[in-house]
Short mmCIF file of C-alpha atoms and ligand atoms in Angstrom, two decimals:
data_model
loop_
_atom_site.label_atom_id
_atom_site.label_comp_id
_atom_site.label_asym_id
_atom_site.label_seq_id
_atom_site.Cartn_x
_atom_site.Cartn_y
_atom_site.Cartn_z
CA MET A 1 -50.93 -54.87 -20.12
CA LYS A 2 -49.53 -52.14 -22.32
CA VAL A 3 -45.79 -51.57 -22.52
CA LEU A 4 -44.73 -48.30 -24.11
CA VAL A 5 -41.27 -47.84 -25.59
CA ALA A 6 -40.81 -44.06 -25.51
CA THR A 7 -37.48 -43.23 -27.09
CA ASP A 8 -36.86 -39.85 -28.61
CA LYS A 9 -33.52 -41.33 -29.70
CA PRO A 10 -34.70 -44.70 -31.06
CA PHE A 11 -33.11 -48.08 -30.50
CA ALA A 12 -31.79 -50.00 -33.50
CA LYS A 13 -34.63 -51.92 -35.19
CA VAL A 14 -33.14 -55.26 -34.20
CA ALA A 15 -33.40 -54.19 -30.53
CA VAL A 16 -37.04 -53.11 -30.92
CA ASP A 17 -37.77 -56.50 -32.50
CA GLY A 18 -36.15 -58.22 -29.50
CA ILE A 19 -38.10 -56.10 -27.03
CA ARG A 20 -41.35 -56.86 -28.88
CA LYS A 21 -40.62 -60.59 -28.72
CA GLU A 22 -40.14 -60.50 -24.95
CA ILE A 23 -43.22 -58.37 -24.33
CA GLU A 24 -45.52 -60.33 -26.65
CA ALA A 25 -44.28 -63.67 -25.28
CA ALA A 26 -45.50 -62.48 -21.89
CA GLY A 27 -48.92 -61.77 -23.42
CA TYR A 28 -48.54 -57.98 -23.29
CA GLU A 29 -48.95 -55.35 -26.00
CA LEU A 30 -46.04 -53.22 -27.20
CA VAL A 31 -46.59 -49.61 -28.25
CA LEU A 32 -43.80 -47.65 -29.89
CA LEU A 33 -43.30 -43.89 -29.60
CA GLU A 34 -40.07 -42.83 -31.31
CA LYS A 35 -38.58 -39.42 -32.19
CA TYR A 36 -41.59 -37.77 -30.56
CA GLY A 37 -39.91 -34.39 -30.18
CA GLU A 38 -42.60 -32.62 -28.19
CA LYS A 39 -43.51 -33.56 -24.64
CA ALA A 40 -47.24 -33.35 -25.53
CA LYS A 41 -46.90 -36.54 -27.59
CA LEU A 42 -45.27 -38.32 -24.67
CA LEU A 43 -48.02 -37.11 -22.31
CA GLU A 44 -50.64 -38.53 -24.67
CA ALA A 45 -48.85 -41.86 -25.17
CA VAL A 46 -48.33 -42.57 -21.47
CA LYS A 47 -52.04 -42.25 -20.62
CA ASP A 48 -52.84 -45.97 -20.76
CA ALA A 49 -49.32 -47.42 -20.40
CA ASN A 50 -48.74 -49.89 -17.57
CA ALA A 51 -45.00 -49.94 -18.15
CA ILE A 52 -42.57 -47.68 -20.01
CA ILE A 53 -39.12 -48.29 -21.42
CA ILE A 54 -37.08 -45.10 -21.88
CA ARG A 55 -33.54 -43.95 -22.60
CA SER A 56 -32.61 -40.32 -21.77
CA ASP A 57 -36.29 -39.40 -22.05
CA VAL A 58 -37.47 -37.20 -19.20
CA ILE A 59 -40.00 -38.70 -16.83
CA ASP A 60 -41.06 -35.92 -14.48
CA ALA A 61 -44.07 -35.30 -12.24
CA GLU A 62 -46.15 -34.07 -15.20
CA VAL A 63 -45.56 -37.29 -17.15
CA LEU A 64 -46.28 -39.36 -14.04
CA ASP A 65 -49.52 -37.42 -13.45
CA ALA A 66 -50.60 -38.20 -17.01
CA ALA A 67 -49.69 -41.90 -16.69
CA LYS A 68 -52.59 -43.02 -14.53
CA GLU A 69 -52.09 -46.76 -15.16
CA LEU A 70 -48.32 -46.77 -14.79
CA LYS A 71 -46.60 -49.33 -12.56
CA ILE A 72 -43.00 -49.34 -13.74
CA VAL A 73 -40.49 -47.29 -15.73
CA VAL A 74 -37.27 -48.92 -16.88
CA ARG A 75 -34.45 -46.70 -18.05
CA ALA A 76 -32.70 -48.89 -20.64
CA GLY A 77 -29.25 -47.72 -19.64
CA ALA A 78 -27.27 -46.68 -16.61
CA GLY A 79 -27.92 -43.05 -15.63
CA TYR A 80 -31.38 -42.25 -14.29
CA ASP A 81 -30.95 -38.53 -13.64
CA ASN A 82 -33.72 -38.02 -16.24
CA VAL A 83 -36.33 -39.61 -13.97
CA ASP A 84 -37.85 -37.80 -10.98
CA LEU A 85 -37.45 -40.61 -8.46
CA GLU A 86 -39.31 -38.88 -5.64
CA ALA A 87 -42.29 -38.17 -7.87
CA ALA A 88 -42.23 -41.79 -9.09
CA THR A 89 -42.30 -43.07 -5.51
CA ALA A 90 -45.13 -40.66 -4.70
CA HIS A 91 -47.05 -42.07 -7.70
CA ASN A 92 -46.31 -45.64 -6.56
CA VAL A 93 -44.24 -46.28 -9.69
CA CYS A 94 -41.17 -48.52 -9.60
CA VAL A 95 -38.11 -47.16 -11.44
CA MET A 96 -35.28 -49.43 -12.61
CA ASN A 97 -32.18 -49.09 -14.72
CA THR A 98 -30.24 -51.78 -16.61
CA PRO A 99 -26.70 -51.35 -15.28
CA GLY A 100 -23.81 -52.61 -17.39
CA GLN A 101 -25.83 -53.37 -20.50
CA ASN A 102 -24.52 -50.52 -22.63
CA SER A 103 -21.23 -49.83 -20.89
CA ASN A 104 -18.87 -51.39 -23.44
CA ALA A 105 -20.36 -49.21 -26.17
CA VAL A 106 -19.77 -46.07 -24.11
CA ALA A 107 -16.22 -47.14 -23.23
CA GLU A 108 -15.37 -47.76 -26.88
CA LEU A 109 -16.65 -44.31 -27.81
CA ALA A 110 -14.49 -42.75 -25.07
CA PHE A 111 -11.49 -44.23 -26.90
CA GLY A 112 -12.80 -43.02 -30.25
CA LEU A 113 -12.93 -39.49 -28.86
CA MET A 114 -9.49 -39.88 -27.26
CA VAL A 115 -7.81 -41.00 -30.47
CA MET A 116 -9.49 -38.19 -32.40
CA ALA A 117 -8.23 -35.60 -29.90
CA VAL A 118 -4.62 -36.81 -29.70
CA ARG A 119 -4.49 -36.97 -33.53
CA ASN A 120 -5.45 -33.28 -33.66
CA MET A 121 -9.03 -33.94 -34.80
CA TYR A 122 -7.67 -35.70 -37.91
CA ASN A 123 -6.41 -32.44 -39.40
CA GLY A 124 -3.38 -34.05 -41.02
CA THR A 125 -0.73 -32.78 -38.58
CA SER A 126 1.39 -34.98 -36.30
CA GLY A 127 -0.37 -35.88 -33.11
CA THR A 128 0.61 -38.15 -30.24
CA GLU A 129 -0.08 -41.74 -29.24
CA LEU A 130 -1.99 -43.03 -26.24
CA LYS A 131 0.50 -45.83 -25.51
CA GLY A 132 2.55 -45.03 -22.43
CA LYS A 133 0.37 -42.07 -21.45
CA LYS A 134 -1.29 -41.83 -18.05
CA LEU A 135 -5.04 -42.36 -18.20
CA GLY A 136 -7.25 -41.30 -15.30
CA ILE A 137 -10.61 -43.00 -14.99
CA HIS A 138 -12.92 -40.79 -12.94
CA ALA A 139 -15.36 -43.24 -11.35
CA TYR A 140 -14.83 -46.96 -11.60
CA GLY A 141 -18.26 -48.31 -12.44
CA ASN A 142 -19.29 -50.47 -15.39
CA VAL A 143 -18.06 -48.00 -18.01
CA GLY A 144 -14.86 -47.22 -16.09
CA ARG A 145 -14.00 -50.92 -15.91
CA ASN A 146 -14.47 -51.34 -19.66
CA VAL A 147 -12.31 -48.27 -20.26
CA ALA A 148 -9.59 -49.85 -18.10
CA ARG A 149 -9.82 -53.12 -20.05
CA ILE A 150 -9.42 -51.35 -23.38
CA ALA A 151 -6.67 -49.06 -22.05
CA LYS A 152 -4.61 -52.11 -21.09
CA GLY A 153 -4.59 -53.27 -24.69
CA VAL A 154 -3.61 -49.79 -25.82
CA GLY A 155 -0.67 -49.86 -23.38
CA MET A 156 -1.70 -46.94 -21.19
CA ASP A 157 -0.63 -46.44 -17.58
CA ILE A 158 -4.01 -46.60 -15.82
CA TYR A 159 -5.19 -44.73 -12.73
CA ALA A 160 -8.66 -44.44 -11.23
CA PHE A 161 -10.51 -42.55 -8.54
CA ASP A 162 -13.87 -43.63 -7.22
CA ALA A 163 -15.22 -42.30 -3.93
CA PHE A 164 -17.44 -45.36 -3.48
CA CYS A 165 -15.43 -48.27 -4.91
CA PRO A 166 -12.91 -49.95 -2.58
CA LYS A 167 -9.28 -49.53 -3.67
CA GLU A 168 -8.74 -53.32 -3.68
CA VAL A 169 -11.46 -53.74 -6.32
CA ILE A 170 -9.73 -51.20 -8.58
CA GLU A 171 -6.24 -52.57 -7.99
CA LYS A 172 -7.32 -56.16 -8.67
CA ASP A 173 -7.72 -55.01 -12.30
CA GLY A 174 -4.13 -53.76 -12.45
CA VAL A 175 -5.30 -50.14 -12.14
CA LYS A 176 -3.66 -47.73 -9.69
CA ALA A 177 -6.28 -46.38 -7.25
CA VAL A 178 -5.60 -42.81 -6.14
CA ASP A 179 -6.97 -41.06 -3.06
CA SER A 180 -8.74 -38.08 -4.59
CA ALA A 181 -10.00 -36.52 -7.78
CA ASP A 182 -7.31 -33.84 -7.31
CA GLU A 183 -4.61 -36.52 -7.36
CA LEU A 184 -6.12 -38.17 -10.44
CA TYR A 185 -6.16 -34.93 -12.46
CA ALA A 186 -2.68 -33.90 -11.26
CA THR A 187 -1.28 -37.27 -12.34
CA CYS A 188 -2.93 -38.01 -15.69
CA ASN A 189 -2.44 -36.83 -19.28
CA VAL A 190 -5.94 -37.96 -20.17
CA VAL A 191 -8.96 -38.06 -17.85
CA SER A 192 -12.09 -39.97 -18.86
CA LEU A 193 -15.24 -39.02 -16.95
CA HIS A 194 -17.67 -41.68 -15.79
CA ILE A 195 -19.45 -40.03 -12.86
CA PRO A 196 -23.25 -39.83 -12.74
CA ALA A 197 -25.06 -36.47 -12.59
CA THR A 198 -26.14 -36.07 -8.96
CA ALA A 199 -26.57 -33.10 -6.61
CA GLU A 200 -22.98 -33.70 -5.46
CA THR A 201 -21.35 -34.09 -8.88
CA LYS A 202 -23.13 -31.32 -10.84
CA ASN A 203 -20.62 -28.59 -11.79
CA SER A 204 -17.90 -30.50 -9.91
CA ILE A 205 -15.51 -30.65 -12.88
CA ASN A 206 -14.35 -27.10 -12.43
CA TYR A 207 -11.45 -24.72 -13.03
CA ALA A 208 -9.46 -25.77 -9.95
CA LEU A 209 -9.73 -29.49 -10.72
CA VAL A 210 -8.99 -29.49 -14.45
CA ASN A 211 -6.20 -26.94 -13.94
CA LYS A 212 -4.32 -29.64 -12.04
CA MET A 213 -3.79 -31.57 -15.28
CA PRO A 214 -0.26 -31.59 -16.70
CA LYS A 215 0.58 -29.67 -19.89
CA GLY A 216 -1.31 -31.01 -22.90
CA GLY A 217 -4.10 -32.48 -20.75
CA LEU A 218 -7.13 -34.03 -22.43
CA LEU A 219 -10.56 -34.27 -20.78
CA VAL A 220 -12.97 -36.81 -22.26
CA ASN A 221 -16.65 -36.73 -21.28
CA THR A 222 -18.95 -39.60 -22.09
CA ALA A 223 -20.87 -39.14 -18.82
CA ARG A 224 -23.15 -36.11 -18.44
CA LYS A 225 -22.85 -32.45 -19.44
CA GLU A 226 -24.19 -31.33 -16.05
CA VAL A 227 -21.05 -32.48 -14.22
CA ILE A 228 -18.98 -29.85 -16.06
CA ASN A 229 -18.81 -26.30 -14.79
CA GLU A 230 -18.92 -24.93 -18.33
CA ALA A 231 -18.15 -21.29 -17.52
CA GLU A 232 -15.08 -22.31 -15.54
CA LEU A 233 -13.89 -24.77 -18.18
CA ILE A 234 -14.19 -22.07 -20.83
CA GLN A 235 -12.18 -19.67 -18.68
CA LEU A 236 -9.51 -22.31 -18.06
CA MET A 237 -9.23 -23.30 -21.73
CA GLU A 238 -8.82 -19.61 -22.60
CA GLU A 239 -5.96 -19.36 -20.13
CA ARG A 240 -4.42 -22.72 -21.06
CA PRO A 241 -4.22 -23.26 -24.83
CA ASP A 242 -2.64 -26.67 -24.17
CA LEU A 243 -5.89 -28.23 -22.86
CA LYS A 244 -8.38 -30.17 -24.98
CA TYR A 245 -11.98 -31.14 -24.27
CA VAL A 246 -13.91 -33.78 -26.20
CA THR A 247 -17.42 -34.77 -25.27
CA ASP A 248 -20.29 -36.99 -26.26
CA ILE A 249 -22.77 -34.71 -24.52
CA MET A 250 -23.09 -31.36 -26.21
CA PRO A 251 -22.48 -28.56 -23.68
CA ALA A 252 -25.14 -25.87 -23.19
CA ALA A 253 -22.38 -23.47 -24.32
CA ASN A 254 -21.44 -25.55 -27.37
CA GLU A 255 -21.26 -22.53 -29.66
CA THR A 256 -18.85 -20.74 -27.33
CA PHE A 257 -16.63 -23.81 -26.99
CA ALA A 258 -16.64 -24.38 -30.76
CA ALA A 259 -15.89 -20.72 -31.58
CA LYS A 260 -13.15 -20.24 -29.02
CA PHE A 261 -11.40 -23.61 -29.09
CA ALA A 262 -11.30 -24.78 -32.69
CA GLY A 263 -8.97 -27.75 -33.02
CA ARG A 264 -9.05 -28.64 -29.34
CA TYR A 265 -12.76 -29.06 -28.71
CA PHE A 266 -15.20 -31.55 -30.19
CA SER A 267 -18.74 -32.58 -29.37
CA THR A 268 -20.82 -35.27 -31.02
CA PRO A 269 -24.02 -33.69 -32.40
CA LYS A 270 -26.16 -36.13 -30.41
CA LYS A 271 -25.13 -38.35 -27.50
CA MET A 272 -24.15 -41.61 -29.12
CA GLY A 273 -22.02 -43.54 -26.62
CA ALA A 274 -24.74 -46.15 -26.23
CA GLN A 275 -25.83 -46.01 -29.89
CA THR A 276 -24.78 -49.45 -31.04
CA ALA A 277 -26.95 -52.37 -32.07
CA GLU A 278 -25.33 -54.45 -29.32
CA ALA A 279 -25.95 -51.92 -26.55
CA ASN A 280 -29.52 -51.31 -27.75
CA ILE A 281 -30.22 -55.05 -27.79
CA ASN A 282 -28.61 -55.65 -24.39
CA ALA A 283 -30.25 -52.72 -22.61
CA GLY A 284 -33.59 -52.93 -24.43
CA ILE A 285 -34.11 -56.65 -23.88
CA ALA A 286 -32.94 -56.40 -20.26
CA ALA A 287 -35.52 -53.63 -19.77
CA ALA A 288 -38.27 -55.77 -21.31
CA GLN A 289 -37.31 -58.77 -19.15
CA GLN A 290 -37.21 -56.63 -16.01
CA ILE A 291 -40.71 -55.35 -16.78
CA VAL A 292 -42.05 -58.87 -17.27
CA GLY A 293 -40.31 -60.04 -14.08
CA PHE A 294 -41.80 -57.14 -12.15
CA LEU A 295 -45.34 -57.40 -13.49
CA LYS A 296 -45.53 -61.20 -13.30
CA ASP A 297 -43.43 -62.00 -10.21
CA GLY A 298 -42.92 -58.70 -8.38
CA CYS A 299 -39.15 -58.91 -8.96
CA GLU A 300 -37.59 -55.57 -7.98
CA LYS A 301 -33.94 -56.24 -8.85
CA PHE A 302 -32.36 -53.04 -10.18
CA ARG A 303 -35.04 -50.84 -8.58
CA VAL A 304 -33.50 -47.39 -8.01
CA ASN A 305 -36.30 -45.55 -6.15
CA LYS A 306 -37.51 -46.25 -2.62
C1 3PG B 1 -26.66 -44.22 -20.00
O1 3PG B 1 -26.81 -43.56 -18.97
O2 3PG B 1 -27.02 -45.40 -20.09
C2 3PG B 1 -25.94 -43.62 -21.18
O3 3PG B 1 -25.64 -42.28 -20.93
C3 3PG B 1 -26.68 -43.79 -22.51
O4 3PG B 1 -27.78 -42.96 -22.63
P1 3PG B 1 -28.77 -43.03 -23.91
O5 3PG B 1 -29.62 -44.25 -23.74
O6 3PG B 1 -29.55 -41.77 -23.87
O7 3PG B 1 -27.95 -43.13 -25.14
#
C-alpha cells in the first residue's frame, strides 16, 4: 500500500517523521510530495497512491480521476472545503478530516492577530488592551472553544453564536450564547471568525453584518477567505475608518485592502494558523492512524462524505 503525503505547504519535519513511523509500522510505503506548486505534479503523484494525506491541497474530480488506486483521502486538519466530496463518493473514495488536532494553534494565532491590531500594528503609538473588551466568537467549534479558553485568561467578556451548537454547551464554558450573528456583531468590540466555508456561509460576512459592530470594531479571520464578502467589506471600511480587519487568509483583493486601509488591515502572506510543530504532529499523525485504521480494519470514524 502506498500512502502519499501531498502538502504544498509542508508539515514540520518532525511531523513527517511521525507520519512515516506510523505508515511504515503498518507495513506501508510513504511517498512525499511537498511544495509541488503545479497541479500536474500532484496528478502524476496520485496515480498509484492508495491513500493520500493533504492539508489545504485541492482534491477535485480531475485528481480523483487520475488516482485510480485511491481508497482514502485524509485532510490533516478541520476544514474540508478543498475536497470535492461528491466526486470522492462517486469514485468510491472515503474522505476524512482530523477535527480538533490543530485547533489550539489556530486559536493562538487569532490572539496574535488581535493583539497586533489593537496595538496599531506595532507602529509605536498607543493602542488599547483586550482585557475587559467584548469578544464575539462566531461559531463555537474546536477553534472557537480554544479561543474562549484563552480569552478567559486575557480577561475578556466572551460571547458566542453558533447556529448548530446548543446554548447550554456554550454557556457551560462561561461564555454568553447569543441568538443570532446580528446580535453577536452588534454586541462585540472584537469578532473572531470560526465558521467553515460552505454554500450557506460563503460571502455571509457582509456589509450589513459587520456594520453592526460598535465604533472601533475589529474583525479577525482565521477561518476562510470565502466567507467574507470582500467587495462589501471594502465599501464598509471606506465608509467607517474606525473598523479594522486582520486575517490569516489573504483576500483575493489583498492589494486593494492593503492600499486603502494601511494601519487597519493586515494579512499573513500565507495561511499559518495551523503552522506549528505541535499542530502538524497532532493532525499528521492522526491522519496516518486514521488511514491505517481504515485500510486494516475498515474504521470510518471522522468520515465526512457519504
Ligand atoms: C484547517 O482547516 O485545518 C485549517 O484551516 C488549517 O489549514 P492548513 O492545514 O492548510 O494550514
